[in-house]
Amino acid sequence: MRHFLSTLDFSRAEIEALLAAARAFKAGPHAQTLAGKSIALVFFNPSLRTRTSFELGMHQLGGKAIVLEPGKGAWPIEFDDGVVMDGEPEEHVREVARVLSRYVDAIAVRAFPKFQRWEVDREDRVIQSFARHATVPVINMETITHPCQELALALTLQEKLGSLAGKKMCLTWTYHPKPLNTAVANSALIIAAKLGMDVTLLCPTPEYVLDRRYMDAAAEYTKAAGRTLTVTHDIEAGYRGADIVYAKSWGALPYFGRWDDEKPVREASRRFMVDAAKMALTPNALFSHCLPVRRNVKVTDEVLDSPRAIHIDEAENRLHVQKALMDALLRGVL
Amino acid sequence: MRHFLSTLDFSRAEIEALLAAARAFKAGPHAQTLAGKSIALVFFNPSLRTRTSFELGMHQLGGKAIVLEPGKGAWPIEFDDGVVMDGEPEEHVREVARVLSRYVDAIAVRAFPKFQRWEVDREDRVIQSFARHATVPVINMETITHPCQELALALTLQEKLGSLAGKKMCLTWTYHPKPLNTAVANSALIIAAKLGMDVTLLCPTPEYVLDRRYMDAAAEYTKAAGRTLTVTHDIEAGYRGADIVYAKSWGALPYFGRWDDEKPVREASRRFMVDAAKMALTPNALFSHCLPVRRNVKVTDEVLDSPRAIHIDEAENRLHVQKALMDALLRGVL
Amino acid sequence: MRHFLSTLDFSRAEIEALLAAARAFKAGPHAQTLAGKSIALVFFNPSLRTRTSFELGMHQLGGKAIVLEPGKGAWPIEFDDGVVMDGEPEEHVREVARVLSRYVDAIAVRAFPKFQRWEVDREDRVIQSFARHATVPVINMETITHPCQELALALTLQEKLGSLAGKKMCLTWTYHPKPLNTAVANSALIIAAKLGMDVTLLCPTPEYVLDRRYMDAAAEYTKAAGRTLTVTHDIEAGYRGADIVYAKSWGALPYFGRWDDEKPVREASRRFMVDAAKMALTPNALFSHCLPVRRNVKVTDEVLDSPRAIHIDEAENRLHVQKALMDALLRGVL
């Protein structure tokens, strides 16, 4: 039994096989391979696409998804071991994961970081606890990475660009009034590198470079494929030659827990918003962004409404890749 | 592809065809005509009947409904075009409507007015935005009209009264401590007029007359059918001769945004509560009200528990008319 | 038509038949006996296991569950008759129960006590109102008893101990920082007594003895079976000879509405937490607790993680017993 917590745990061949399966699911009618199966979708944070695509995908495969929201409709949960539980949480993940494992065939979890201490958040304790105690596969619906978004991004890029080998991704930080999760940035970085792209990380200052775990993995992947991983703070250099501009905002790791100190740096970097002038620096690059996206803050209307924007396709592909993923995981062929 | 935003967009013959289809669905077993189809139910406001009847109705047709609550389990949404999204909303309806259109075969939306400026609310921006950007049919689950409630009311009246031509509806304002949506009042007005009833709108003062869009449509419909549309503030005149007393409370349009000024008018109109004495002014009229209803505030227990009350039947019929509606819309025969 | 509000309304033979049916459902593949049927799950309080097991169980039987949360996604509800509804509730249970009865084939309700006046709470007004006005079976998902938990507990004990006749249950109060519902304690007491166990109720002081309705029923059941019902405040006496230690925390009935006065009594009783030393007083007893459970507050990690702990099995069995219950109730064979 395998969990799907991070694509770091999966080979390039395994990822390519999932993408091929997703293409087959997308192509047309398919068997209800998961009839009689079920999945619990555990949301600690809001969701539109993830919830819809998982719930609908499982239904289309013949199975049943149950949506749970701990702390809202369901009890708050403790994740630390050995603790005296005299605070808010009414139950421990040891019970939750084991009980759900008795009911369902897989558990999917969305759990964003706490944004207080990155050294704690980077341990990804919530989903790691589920994985440790569950006796069924656990799927990451976004924690400190977002591997389902990676698959959707990769499928969409392959549809638009063909082979990704040697294509250039400009992964650009963009402005947002709040410090956001690094998950999608980490994910875009590692999946692009794994699939043989030249990757440029464009961000305002060295403080916005991503966690070493993902930077190192990307360096290793690009090196193995004979490609390059570049970090730049120069907008023109970042966009130059890009086949795909992938935008995301995130909070700088050194500022976790003292966000007031990050505010001036962030506010001074509003110029990173993706607009038509920057896109014109590229040889007609595609543009994408995971969703949600704030218009005219992260990206201008002009870019989002242009024919080169593929964010809606990427969102659609969440459905197809997750069907491939659930099918493979629950039938034990991954 | 057609949306179902208001019955103003549908001919009397189309409405009658939907009602006939609803009767057939209600009559007994039926095929799962929407197997493999799905619908997103997007709720910006609470719901009991709407949610249950849509979710269950879609299931009974063989399809799948997904329930989304933006601002609660899902991200808050922006509806204005061209805006710099630096406020609360995390995504724009342009993305939401287009992405959902990739996942599901129809989108149903409940979005009550903001109650600040009627001239803004009357544009029905939320659902109109969904309709503009969605590439699948959009269904109104109550915004500034409530067309599914109209169908349920019409079906119920036909069941109880036979042909509605020339029957009299007394549509009476009734008391509620808060200013409520005019949607169901607008809807009752236009569906009764469209189906050939004599319609009397009974309300405390001229300020409670409904929006000209609906008053004008009702006037046109009644005129075309050789019937009458009457506005009165005289309770006895309103009830006299009624075959159906349909009650609803709503906020007066001129007071939008300054509800403290409306309060004295409203409080002075508590006598409009429907009670047995008023019902006795009619020739044994039926009584109904959409739900929820506050007992002994809008209507007395005695009236609601009498054999002439048909509000439970009307609520049940939500299920049947919505099945007919989804079936027709999603099979493209409406 | 019967409701399932309390096991007090069902004979021992009926309960045993339900347990036998549950074993059959658990054993393997089964027919979708409730295809075309549906149930509304009405939650006034949080839930993880109850929601998952009912929603999934109904699906596995071929039917459809609809989840409703009055006061959150659905309108707040009034339960008193004859009241002028000018407060928070927007609708009356008379409407809710009757309308839902038109849509679905059963209504399940979770409604915890208000914890203000036990003499009011013990009337179990919310679910009793649903039962009075519904025209379909009503199922208790925990109010002032938790009969589905009873069935799960009984099934689990039978699996582990064989016949329960003459086995000893130590039903022990345990510490929790807040005064909790007596429901599961009431339920464990009456199901153990009904199934022929010797039952010892262990609690800090006479004030923690349970309501006379359940104490009297347990006394009657144990007397009829030639068994004993004992109340003790002596920990050693309570655990001695136990085959199963069943733990639960609850608020003392005399303190309802004045919980500050209970606090010193409660805080002085922290020693009731279940730990290995106490378990060692028994002849290798099993341990269980309904969930959620606070670790190292109600029970130590050591006990919960020991091979004698069967709380996960009990939680799993919720699924199987509820399938048996829904199947029997909705097919009219209970």
XYZ file of N, CA, C and O in Angstrom, chain B residues 90-252:
652
model
N -11.331 35.713 -3.048
C -10.084 35.090 -3.494
C -10.132 34.706 -4.968
O -9.107 34.414 -5.566
N -11.366 34.661 -5.531
C -11.410 34.347 -6.961
C -12.614 35.020 -7.603
O -13.498 35.534 -6.934
N -12.607 35.040 -8.921
C -13.609 35.765 -9.690
C -14.593 34.773 -10.304
O -14.226 33.656 -10.632
N -15.829 35.229 -10.444
C -16.834 34.353 -11.037
C -16.431 33.909 -12.448
O -16.855 32.843 -12.914
N -15.587 34.681 -13.116
C -15.114 34.240 -14.433
C -14.405 32.894 -14.332
O -14.562 32.034 -15.207
N -13.618 32.733 -13.303
C -12.941 31.444 -13.123
C -13.923 30.393 -12.602
O -13.976 29.265 -13.100
N -14.702 30.770 -11.595
C -15.587 29.789 -10.949
C -16.574 29.205 -11.960
O -16.743 27.982 -12.050
N -17.212 30.072 -12.713
C -18.239 29.596 -13.644
C -17.628 28.749 -14.759
O -18.201 27.737 -15.176
N -16.450 29.174 -15.231
C -15.839 28.412 -16.319
C -15.301 27.073 -15.837
O -15.424 26.057 -16.528
N -14.701 27.062 -14.644
C -14.175 25.797 -14.127
C -15.315 24.830 -13.824
O -15.274 23.658 -14.212
N -16.350 25.318 -13.138
C -17.461 24.412 -12.829
C -18.087 23.870 -14.111
O -18.513 22.716 -14.160
N -18.111 24.695 -15.138
C -18.677 24.242 -16.422
C -17.878 23.089 -17.023
O -18.410 22.305 -17.816
N -16.603 23.006 -16.664
C -15.806 21.880 -17.142
C -16.121 20.592 -16.381
O -15.927 19.497 -16.902
N -16.555 20.767 -15.124
C -16.791 19.588 -14.277
C -18.219 19.052 -14.401
O -18.435 17.852 -14.409
N -19.184 19.965 -14.413
C -20.580 19.550 -14.275
C -21.414 19.986 -15.481
O -20.969 20.778 -16.310
N -22.650 19.480 -15.514
C -23.516 19.723 -16.665
C -24.508 20.851 -16.433
O -25.238 21.240 -17.349
N -24.564 21.345 -15.211
C -25.429 22.489 -14.904
C -24.958 23.093 -13.592
O -24.323 22.420 -12.775
N -25.261 24.373 -13.416
C -24.887 25.088 -12.184
C -26.141 25.760 -11.643
O -26.782 26.540 -12.354
N -26.481 25.435 -10.415
C -27.631 26.090 -9.780
C -27.104 27.025 -8.702
O -26.144 26.701 -8.001
N -27.724 28.199 -8.577
C -27.186 29.245 -7.701
C -28.278 29.823 -6.813
O -29.361 30.183 -7.302
N -28.007 29.907 -5.529
C -28.843 30.683 -4.605
C -28.034 31.882 -4.133
O -26.956 31.735 -3.546
N -28.536 33.075 -4.405
C -27.825 34.306 -4.024
C -28.841 35.393 -3.722
O -29.388 36.008 -4.641
N -29.100 35.601 -2.445
C -30.062 36.623 -2.046
C -29.473 38.013 -2.293
O -28.255 38.180 -2.375
N -30.354 39.026 -2.366
C -29.873 40.405 -2.496
C -29.050 40.811 -1.270
O -29.103 40.161 -0.226
N -28.327 41.930 -1.430
C -27.517 42.467 -0.325
C -28.349 43.376 0.573
O -27.905 43.746 1.643
N -29.524 43.802 0.090
C -30.436 44.658 0.866
C -29.851 46.034 1.170
O -30.235 46.663 2.141
N -28.920 46.488 0.349
C -28.373 47.825 0.566
C -28.902 48.828 -0.457
O -29.301 49.920 -0.106
N -28.869 48.423 -1.733
C -29.394 49.321 -2.775
C -30.186 48.480 -3.747
O -29.619 47.680 -4.494
N -31.491 48.703 -3.798
C -32.314 47.873 -4.672
C -31.935 48.052 -6.129
O -31.966 47.098 -6.919
N -31.538 49.263 -6.502
C -31.174 49.477 -7.900
C -29.983 48.605 -8.298
O -29.830 48.255 -9.468
N -29.150 48.267 -7.348
C -28.069 47.316 -7.617
C -28.602 45.887 -7.555
O -28.390 45.078 -8.464
N -29.298 45.588 -6.479
C -29.796 44.213 -6.298
C -30.663 43.759 -7.472
O -30.647 42.586 -7.847
N -31.437 44.675 -8.012
C -32.378 44.278 -9.071
C -31.663 43.842 -10.348
O -32.284 43.254 -11.236
N -30.372 44.109 -10.430
C -29.611 43.627 -11.588
C -29.226 42.156 -11.443
O -28.762 41.536 -12.387
N -29.399 41.607 -10.233
C -29.201 40.170 -10.013
C -27.817 39.723 -10.483
O -27.664 38.706 -11.168
N -26.850 40.479 -10.067
C -25.518 40.366 -10.625
C -24.874 39.001 -10.445
O -24.186 38.503 -11.335
N -25.095 38.383 -9.289
C -24.404 37.120 -9.027
C -24.812 36.069 -10.046
O -23.972 35.487 -10.739
N -26.104 35.826 -10.145
C -26.516 34.753 -11.063
C -26.338 35.177 -12.525
O -26.011 34.347 -13.381
N -26.511 36.467 -12.789
C -26.282 36.917 -14.168
C -24.816 36.722 -14.563
O -24.508 36.388 -15.713
N -23.917 36.902 -13.611
C -22.491 36.666 -13.893
C -22.226 35.194 -14.158
O -21.468 34.838 -15.065
N -22.819 34.361 -13.326
C -22.658 32.927 -13.571
C -23.170 32.584 -14.972
O -22.532 31.844 -15.724
N -24.329 33.119 -15.305
C -24.924 32.794 -16.608
C -24.050 33.289 -17.758
O -23.933 32.634 -18.800
N -23.421 34.451 -17.564
C -22.615 35.027 -18.634
C -21.356 34.202 -18.883
O -20.916 34.044 -20.018
N -20.780 33.677 -17.811
C -19.488 33.006 -17.959
C -19.583 31.484 -18.026
O -18.639 30.833 -18.460
N -20.690 30.933 -17.568
C -20.820 29.474 -17.613
C -21.062 29.014 -19.041
O -21.650 29.736 -19.853
N -20.610 27.810 -19.333
C -20.880 27.225 -20.645
C -21.862 26.067 -20.512
O -21.991 25.251 -21.427
N -22.503 25.975 -19.367
C -23.578 24.996 -19.131
C -24.775 25.769 -18.585
O -24.630 26.906 -18.129
N -25.970 25.165 -18.597
C -27.151 25.873 -18.105
C -27.027 26.261 -16.623
O -26.502 25.497 -15.817
N -27.517 27.454 -16.327
C -27.539 27.963 -14.958
C -28.993 28.016 -14.488
O -29.872 28.459 -15.233
N -29.215 27.551 -13.276
C -30.568 27.482 -12.712
C -30.648 28.388 -11.488
O -29.760 28.376 -10.634
N -31.721 29.139 -11.390
C -31.954 30.045 -10.270
C -32.589 29.286 -9.099
O -33.708 28.792 -9.210
N -31.850 29.184 -7.989
C -32.379 28.551 -6.772
C -32.842 29.614 -5.757
O -32.930 29.328 -4.570
N -33.105 30.791 -6.215
C -33.599 31.978 -5.515
C -32.542 33.061 -5.464
O -31.523 32.956 -4.806
N -32.884 34.125 -6.177
C -32.075 35.345 -6.123
C -33.057 36.487 -5.846
O -33.465 36.647 -4.700
N -33.439 37.227 -6.886
C -34.494 38.230 -6.695
C -35.828 37.722 -7.226
O -36.842 38.410 -7.151
N -35.809 36.537 -7.817
C -37.045 35.772 -8.022
C -36.724 34.342 -7.603
O -35.566 34.016 -7.293
N -37.727 33.514 -7.587
C -37.539 32.135 -7.145
C -38.372 31.250 -8.079
O -39.411 30.709 -7.698
N -37.888 31.102 -9.321
C -38.719 30.440 -10.338
C -39.028 28.974 -10.040
O -40.065 28.475 -10.503
N -38.163 28.264 -9.313
C -38.488 26.871 -8.968
C -39.665 26.834 -7.995
O -40.510 25.937 -8.054
N -39.709 27.822 -7.085
C -40.858 27.923 -6.189
C -42.120 28.224 -6.994
O -43.196 27.717 -6.683
N -41.989 29.024 -8.032
C -43.137 29.318 -8.905
C -43.722 28.051 -9.504
O -44.935 27.855 -9.536
N -42.819 27.201 -10.005
C -43.290 25.969 -10.629
C -43.996 25.093 -9.600
O -45.033 24.482 -9.881
N -43.428 25.042 -8.387
C -44.031 24.215 -7.334
C -45.398 24.770 -6.938
O -46.364 24.019 -6.745
N -45.480 26.079 -6.821
C -46.755 26.710 -6.489
C -47.784 26.431 -7.583
O -48.927 26.034 -7.310
N -47.363 26.601 -8.826
C -48.299 26.397 -9.940
C -48.783 24.952 -9.994
O -49.981 24.684 -10.174
N -47.864 24.009 -9.825
C -48.261 22.600 -9.858
C -49.261 22.301 -8.752
O -50.277 21.615 -8.969
N -48.995 22.845 -7.562
C -49.864 22.578 -6.417
C -51.247 23.186 -6.628
O -52.273 22.553 -6.338
N -51.273 24.406 -7.139
C -52.565 25.043 -7.389
C -53.357 24.276 -8.452
O -54.569 24.091 -8.329
N -52.668 23.819 -9.475
C -53.369 23.035 -10.509
C -53.920 21.735 -9.927
O -55.023 21.309 -10.270
N -53.140 21.109 -9.043
C -53.618 19.880 -8.411
C -54.884 20.126 -7.592
O -55.766 19.267 -7.509
N -54.941 21.293 -6.946
C -56.043 21.560 -6.014
C -57.228 22.236 -6.690
O -58.373 22.055 -6.292
N -56.941 23.088 -7.692
C -57.981 23.934 -8.274
C -58.287 23.598 -9.728
O -59.197 24.176 -10.308
N -57.542 22.676 -10.301
C -57.698 22.443 -11.743
C -57.145 23.629 -12.508
O -56.170 24.253 -12.077
N -57.769 23.970 -13.617
C -57.291 25.117 -14.402
C -57.289 26.371 -13.539
O -58.205 26.608 -12.752
N -56.230 27.165 -13.686
C -56.117 28.372 -12.861
C -56.776 29.578 -13.526
O -56.899 30.640 -12.901
N -57.189 29.417 -14.737
C -57.766 30.544 -15.491
C -58.966 31.113 -14.737
O -59.928 30.393 -14.437
N -58.850 32.400 -14.406
C -59.961 33.085 -13.762
C -60.079 32.853 -12.273
O -60.933 33.439 -11.599
N -59.206 32.024 -11.711
C -59.174 31.883 -10.256
C -58.484 33.109 -9.676
O -57.633 33.725 -10.315
N -58.833 33.454 -8.439
C -58.244 34.656 -7.842
C -57.173 34.330 -6.806
O -57.410 33.568 -5.856
N -56.001 34.891 -6.988
C -54.954 34.822 -5.963
C -54.897 36.144 -5.213
O -54.765 37.207 -5.824
N -55.005 36.044 -3.892
C -54.683 37.191 -3.041
C -53.248 36.998 -2.575
O -52.964 36.109 -1.766
N -52.352 37.790 -3.103
C -50.931 37.730 -2.703
C -50.748 38.772 -1.611
O -50.718 39.976 -1.889
N -50.675 38.314 -0.382
C -50.662 39.260 0.729
C -49.307 39.377 1.385
O -48.681 38.380 1.733
N -48.863 40.622 1.565
C -47.730 40.899 2.435
C -48.114 40.475 3.840
O -49.268 40.576 4.243
N -47.148 39.956 4.580
C -47.430 39.651 5.979
C -46.231 40.052 6.813
O -45.140 40.307 6.293
N -46.449 40.127 8.105
C -45.416 40.659 8.994
C -44.279 39.660 9.232
O -44.495 38.450 9.306
N -43.080 40.194 9.369
C -41.890 39.431 9.794
C -40.986 40.465 10.448
O -40.937 41.612 9.978
N -40.298 40.129 11.528
C -39.492 41.163 12.201
C -38.385 41.755 11.345
O -37.922 42.863 11.615
N -37.951 41.033 10.328
C -36.857 41.540 9.492
C -37.341 41.807 8.075
O -38.266 41.147 7.601
N -36.697 42.751 7.366
C -37.054 42.962 5.961
C -36.510 41.805 5.139
O -35.312 41.549 5.151
N -37.379 41.112 4.436
C -36.972 39.927 3.685
C -36.941 40.229 2.188
O -37.440 41.241 1.718
N -36.395 39.255 1.494
C -36.296 39.228 0.050
C -37.681 39.351 -0.609
O -38.638 38.754 -0.152
N -37.757 40.095 -1.684
C -39.008 40.173 -2.447
C -39.159 39.023 -3.438
O -40.153 38.949 -4.166
N -38.185 38.128 -3.479
C -38.126 37.144 -4.572
C -39.415 36.333 -4.724
O -39.964 36.221 -5.824
N -39.877 35.753 -3.631
C -41.045 34.871 -3.752
C -42.295 35.684 -4.070
O -43.185 35.221 -4.790
N -42.355 36.910 -3.575
C -43.497 37.763 -3.926
C -43.475 38.080 -5.422
O -44.491 37.934 -6.122
N -42.323 38.484 -5.926
C -42.199 38.720 -7.364
C -42.630 37.486 -8.150
O -43.337 37.566 -9.160
N -42.182 36.355 -7.670
C -42.425 35.106 -8.387
C -43.890 34.706 -8.365
O -44.450 34.299 -9.388
N -44.503 34.802 -7.205
C -45.920 34.437 -7.123
C -46.742 35.346 -8.037
O -47.663 34.903 -8.734
N -46.385 36.624 -8.027
C -47.089 37.599 -8.861
C -47.042 37.217 -10.335
O -48.073 37.167 -11.020
N -45.849 36.931 -10.823
C -45.730 36.735 -12.275
C -46.218 35.357 -12.718
O -46.757 35.220 -13.813
N -46.073 34.341 -11.876
C -46.546 33.032 -12.322
C -48.068 32.980 -12.281
O -48.704 32.398 -13.172
N -48.672 33.612 -11.266
C -50.139 33.623 -11.203
C -50.699 34.374 -12.401
O -51.662 33.931 -13.049
N -50.074 35.501 -12.714
C -50.538 36.295 -13.860
C -50.347 35.525 -15.156
O -51.231 35.469 -16.023
N -49.179 34.884 -15.268
C -48.881 34.167 -16.512
C -49.879 33.035 -16.763
O -50.224 32.743 -17.911
N -50.321 32.404 -15.665
C -51.207 31.249 -15.813
C -52.678 31.635 -15.803
O -53.559 30.789 -15.640
N -52.955 32.953 -15.956
C -54.332 33.370 -16.207
C -55.192 33.634 -14.988
O -56.414 33.629 -15.071
N -54.542 33.860 -13.837
C -55.319 34.160 -12.640
C -55.617 35.656 -12.550
O -54.898 36.486 -13.107
N -56.669 35.980 -11.816
C -56.869 37.343 -11.347
C -55.989 37.514 -10.117
O -56.081 36.707 -9.178
N -55.158 38.532 -10.114
C -54.181 38.680 -9.037
C -54.407 39.978 -8.278
O -54.488 41.053 -8.889
N -54.524 39.860 -6.971
C -54.602 41.040 -6.117
C -53.383 41.076 -5.206
O -53.136 40.117 -4.471
N -52.640 42.149 -5.305
C -51.493 42.342 -4.420
C -51.945 43.188 -3.235
O -52.336 44.350 -3.406
N -51.907 42.586 -2.052
C -52.349 43.267 -0.834
C -51.130 43.582 0.012
O -50.397 42.668 0.414
N -50.917 44.882 0.295
C -49.740 45.254 1.082
C -50.050 46.508 1.890
O -51.006 47.230 1.589
N -49.242 46.795 2.916
C -49.600 47.846 3.878
C -49.696 49.244 3.271
O -50.602 50.001 3.614
N -48.742 49.583 2.410
C -48.696 50.934 1.855
C -48.161 50.841 0.428
O -47.609 49.796 0.027
N -48.273 51.908 -0.331
C -47.741 51.881 -1.701
C -46.248 51.569 -1.752
O -45.742 51.111 -2.779
N -45.557 51.818 -0.653
C -44.109 51.553 -0.665
C -43.793 50.061 -0.769
O -42.661 49.691 -1.069
N -44.775 49.222 -0.463
C -44.529 47.777 -0.518
C -44.886 47.173 -1.871
O -44.789 45.964 -2.060
N -45.311 48.028 -2.808
C -45.548 47.514 -4.156
C -44.222 46.996 -4.723
O -43.153 47.533 -4.408
N -44.313 45.960 -5.532
C -43.102 45.284 -6.008
C -42.461 46.043 -7.171
O -43.030 46.990 -7.705
N -41.285 45.586 -7.544
C -40.522 46.260 -8.595
C -41.314 46.327 -9.906
O -42.016 45.396 -10.279
N -41.132 47.439 -10.595
C -41.887 47.677 -11.827
C -41.678 46.562 -12.852
O -42.574 46.241 -13.639
N -40.501 45.922 -12.843
C -40.257 44.850 -13.808
C -41.307 43.738 -13.669
O -41.813 43.216 -14.653
N -41.611 43.422 -12.408
C -42.557 42.327 -12.165
C -43.994 42.818 -12.218
O -44.882 42.116 -12.719
N -44.226 44.044 -11.738
C -45.584 44.608 -11.825
C -45.990 44.763 -13.287
O -47.120 44.421 -13.665
N -45.090 45.267 -14.091
C -45.394 45.465 -15.510
C -45.649 44.129 -16.214
O -46.566 44.004 -17.032
N -44.807 43.138 -15.915
C -44.992 41.830 -16.543
C -46.345 41.244 -16.149
O -47.076 40.697 -17.000
N -46.679 41.373 -14.865
C -47.959 40.825 -14.409
C -49.118 41.552 -15.075
O -50.133 40.939 -15.459
N -48.961 42.856 -15.214
C -50.018 43.634 -15.867
C -50.196 43.176 -17.313
O -51.326 43.003 -17.808
N -49.101 42.966 -17.980
C -49.138 42.530 -19.373
C -49.779 41.134 -19.500
O -50.621 40.891 -20.352
N -49.338 40.220 -18.612
C -49.875 38.861 -18.657
C -51.385 38.849 -18.391
O -52.142 38.160 -19.079
N -51.798 39.584 -17.353
C -53.224 39.551 -17.015
C -54.040 40.195 -18.137
O -55.108 39.710 -18.487
N -53.500 41.257 -18.681
C -54.220 41.931 -19.769
C -54.385 40.980 -20.971
O -55.476 40.845 -21.538
N -53.280 40.283 -21.298
C -53.326 39.359 -22.435
C -54.346 38.248 -22.215
O -54.954 37.746 -23.164
N -54.523 37.868 -20.950
C -55.442 36.766 -20.639
C -56.842 37.264 -20.313
O -57.723 36.466 -19.971
N -57.040 38.560 -20.399
C -58.350 39.117 -20.072
C -58.650 39.076 -18.584
O -59.805 38.995 -18.173
N -57.589 39.098 -17.765
C -57.764 39.061 -16.304
C -57.361 40.390 -15.697
O -56.966 41.317 -16.423
N -57.377 40.452 -14.371
C -57.115 41.722 -13.699
C -55.924 41.618 -12.757
O -55.680 40.576 -12.152
N -55.208 42.705 -12.669
C -54.164 42.863 -11.657
C -54.565 44.058 -10.797
O -54.756 45.162 -11.323
N -54.704 43.829 -9.490
C -55.179 44.862 -8.585
C -54.193 45.035 -7.444
O -53.655 44.044 -6.945
N -53.946 46.274 -7.068
C -53.163 46.529 -5.853
C -54.098 47.145 -4.824
O -54.856 48.073 -5.145
N -54.057 46.630 -3.608
C -54.897 47.209 -2.565
C -54.159 47.203 -1.241
O -53.253 46.393 -1.021
N -54.544 48.135 -0.380
C -54.014 48.150 0.982
C -55.137 47.852 1.970
O -54.956 47.966 3.176
N -56.269 47.428 1.431
C -57.455 47.137 2.234
C -57.573 45.621 2.381
O -57.769 44.912 1.388
N -57.398 45.150 3.583
C -57.343 43.711 3.818
C -58.613 43.016 3.335
O -58.554 41.987 2.649
N -59.744 43.589 3.665
C -60.997 42.932 3.291
C -61.131 42.824 1.770
O -61.493 41.767 1.240
N -60.786 43.897 1.089
C -60.854 43.873 -0.374
C -59.894 42.842 -0.962
O -60.209 42.164 -1.950
N -58.742 42.731 -0.341
C -57.749 41.796 -0.851
C -58.211 40.350 -0.752
O -58.064 39.563 -1.705
N -58.755 39.993 0.397
C -59.154 38.596 0.613
C -60.448 38.233 -0.119
O -60.663 37.071 -0.451
N -61.290 39.205 -0.340
C -62.633 38.931 -0.875
C -62.552 38.150 -2.181
O -61.908 38.560 -3.134
N -63.214 37.014 -2.201
C -63.307 36.227 -3.430
C -62.081 35.411 -3.776
O -62.029 34.761 -4.835
N -61.092 35.387 -2.890
C -59.839 34.685 -3.219
C -60.028 33.171 -3.226
O -60.686 32.607 -2.338
N -59.449 32.519 -4.212
C -59.384 31.057 -4.234
C -58.130 30.563 -3.522
O -58.092 29.438 -3.018
N -57.096 31.400 -3.523
C -55.850 31.060 -2.837
C -55.313 32.328 -2.182
O -55.212 33.375 -2.850
N -55.007 32.224 -0.907
C -54.299 33.306 -0.224
C -52.839 32.885 -0.139
O -52.523 31.850 0.456
N -51.974 33.653 -0.773
C -50.543 33.324 -0.772
C -49.832 34.419 -0.006
O -49.892 35.593 -0.393
N -49.172 34.042 1.077
C -48.587 35.043 1.971
C -47.072 35.078 1.848
O -46.420 34.063 1.599
N -46.538 36.270 2.059
C -45.084 36.444 2.040
C -44.775 37.781 2.693
O -45.511 38.744 2.509
N -43.686 37.846 3.405
C -43.228 39.129 3.918
C -42.047 39.599 3.077
O -41.272 38.778 2.580
N -41.932 40.910 2.920
C -40.773 41.434 2.192
C -40.470 42.858 2.619
O -41.330 43.528 3.220
N -39.275 43.284 2.329
C -38.880 44.651 2.640
C -39.321 45.616 1.546
O -39.294 45.264 0.367
N -39.717 46.817 1.943
C -40.180 47.806 0.964
C -38.995 48.358 0.188
O -37.978 48.766 0.771
